[in-house]
Amino acid sequence: MLVRLERYAAVEQLIDDAWEMSCQLDLGLVKLLLEMAKLELYEEMQAAIGSNEIKRSERRTGARRQLQ
């Protein structure tokens, strides 16, 4: 999970760097595409975090059932 989030952070940094370059060059379409890429990245990050939270919750529920 941590490795995946580190990869997301690296991709986010690449997008941010490209964003800064496109701002300097005033490339409107490139900025739009980069913003869309960043939104998609955030959605994937949320899904990964959510999936991890669901797994954690399922493990807790299973542990509680075993204790009862």
PDB file of C-alpha atoms in Angstrom:
ATOM      1  CA  MET A   1       0.000   0.000   0.000  1.00  0.00           C
ATOM      2  CA  LEU A   2       2.767   2.429   0.964  1.00  0.00           C
ATOM      3  CA  VAL A   3       4.708   1.652  -2.210  1.00  0.00           C
ATOM      4  CA  ARG A   4       1.610   2.331  -4.294  1.00  0.00           C
ATOM      5  CA  LEU A   5       1.066   5.684  -2.575  1.00  0.00           C
ATOM      6  CA  GLU A   6       4.729   6.570  -3.136  1.00  0.00           C
ATOM      7  CA  ARG A   7       4.250   5.865  -6.852  1.00  0.00           C
ATOM      8  CA  TYR A   8       1.157   8.082  -6.855  1.00  0.00           C
ATOM      9  CA  ALA A   9       3.173  10.857  -5.216  1.00  0.00           C
ATOM     10  CA  ALA A  10       5.874  10.513  -7.878  1.00  0.00           C
ATOM     11  CA  VAL A  11       3.285  10.686 -10.664  1.00  0.00           C
ATOM     12  CA  GLU A  12       1.692  13.696  -8.997  1.00  0.00           C
ATOM     13  CA  GLN A  13       5.081  15.440  -8.904  1.00  0.00           C
ATOM     14  CA  LEU A  14       5.597  14.741 -12.611  1.00  0.00           C
ATOM     15  CA  ILE A  15       2.171  16.188 -13.368  1.00  0.00           C
ATOM     16  CA  ASP A  16       2.925  19.258 -11.242  1.00  0.00           C
ATOM     17  CA  ASP A  17       6.247  19.780 -13.043  1.00  0.00           C
ATOM     18  CA  ALA A  18       4.575  19.478 -16.443  1.00  0.00           C
ATOM     19  CA  TRP A  19       1.851  21.868 -15.234  1.00  0.00           C
ATOM     20  CA  GLU A  20       4.427  24.499 -14.314  1.00  0.00           C
ATOM     21  CA  MET A  21       6.117  24.134 -17.698  1.00  0.00           C
ATOM     22  CA  SER A  22       2.801  24.444 -19.534  1.00  0.00           C
ATOM     23  CA  CYS A  23       1.947  27.573 -17.524  1.00  0.00           C
ATOM     24  CA  GLN A  24       5.227  29.144 -18.587  1.00  0.00           C
ATOM     25  CA  LEU A  25       4.520  28.254 -22.210  1.00  0.00           C
ATOM     26  CA  ASP A  26       0.814  29.172 -21.924  1.00  0.00           C
ATOM     27  CA  LEU A  27      -0.405  25.897 -23.357  1.00  0.00           C
ATOM     28  CA  GLY A  28      -4.087  25.836 -22.456  1.00  0.00           C
ATOM     29  CA  LEU A  29      -4.893  22.377 -23.808  1.00  0.00           C
ATOM     30  CA  VAL A  30      -1.879  20.845 -22.083  1.00  0.00           C
ATOM     31  CA  LYS A  31      -2.944  22.419 -18.783  1.00  0.00           C
ATOM     32  CA  LEU A  32      -6.450  21.006 -19.204  1.00  0.00           C
ATOM     33  CA  LEU A  33      -5.144  17.514 -19.943  1.00  0.00           C
ATOM     34  CA  LEU A  34      -2.778  17.651 -16.974  1.00  0.00           C
ATOM     35  CA  GLU A  35      -5.582  18.731 -14.667  1.00  0.00           C
ATOM     36  CA  MET A  36      -7.690  15.828 -15.922  1.00  0.00           C
ATOM     37  CA  ALA A  37      -4.771  13.444 -15.329  1.00  0.00           C
ATOM     38  CA  LYS A  38      -4.368  14.744 -11.800  1.00  0.00           C
ATOM     39  CA  LEU A  39      -8.070  14.277 -11.049  1.00  0.00           C
ATOM     40  CA  GLU A  40      -7.874  10.708 -12.321  1.00  0.00           C
ATOM     41  CA  LEU A  41      -4.803  10.124 -10.152  1.00  0.00           C
ATOM     42  CA  TYR A  42      -6.657  11.413  -7.074  1.00  0.00           C
ATOM     43  CA  GLU A  43      -9.592   9.113  -7.847  1.00  0.00           C
ATOM     44  CA  GLU A  44      -7.230   6.129  -8.031  1.00  0.00           C
ATOM     45  CA  MET A  45      -5.590   7.162  -4.767  1.00  0.00           C
ATOM     46  CA  GLN A  46      -8.987   7.425  -3.063  1.00  0.00           C
ATOM     47  CA  ALA A  47      -9.969   4.001  -4.420  1.00  0.00           C
ATOM     48  CA  ALA A  48      -6.724   2.477  -3.133  1.00  0.00           C
ATOM     49  CA  ILE A  49      -7.181   4.064   0.277  1.00  0.00           C
ATOM     50  CA  GLY A  50     -10.861   3.064   0.366  1.00  0.00           C
ATOM     51  CA  SER A  51     -10.032  -0.503  -0.621  1.00  0.00           C
ATOM     52  CA  ASN A  52      -7.450  -0.681   2.141  1.00  0.00           C
ATOM     53  CA  GLU A  53      -9.968   0.680   4.665  1.00  0.00           C
ATOM     54  CA  ILE A  54     -12.569  -1.893   3.588  1.00  0.00           C
ATOM     55  CA  LYS A  55     -10.054  -4.725   3.987  1.00  0.00           C
ATOM     56  CA  ARG A  56      -9.066  -3.409   7.413  1.00  0.00           C
ATOM     57  CA  SER A  57     -12.728  -3.214   8.464  1.00  0.00           C
ATOM     58  CA  GLU A  58     -13.380  -6.750   7.217  1.00  0.00           C
ATOM     59  CA  ARG A  59     -10.417  -8.056   9.214  1.00  0.00           C
ATOM     60  CA  ARG A  60     -11.723  -6.325  12.353  1.00  0.00           C
ATOM     61  CA  THR A  61     -15.210  -7.744  11.827  1.00  0.00           C
ATOM     62  CA  GLY A  62     -13.781 -11.231  11.309  1.00  0.00           C
ATOM     63  CA  ALA A  63     -11.685 -10.929  14.463  1.00  0.00           C
ATOM     64  CA  ARG A  64     -14.723  -9.830  16.480  1.00  0.00           C
ATOM     65  CA  ARG A  65     -16.756 -12.788  15.209  1.00  0.00           C
ATOM     66  CA  GLN A  66     -13.988 -15.178  16.245  1.00  0.00           C
ATOM     67  CA  LEU A  67     -13.937 -13.696  19.745  1.00  0.00           C
ATOM     68  CA  GLN A  68     -17.674 -14.208  20.211  1.00  0.00           C
TER      69      GLN A  68
END
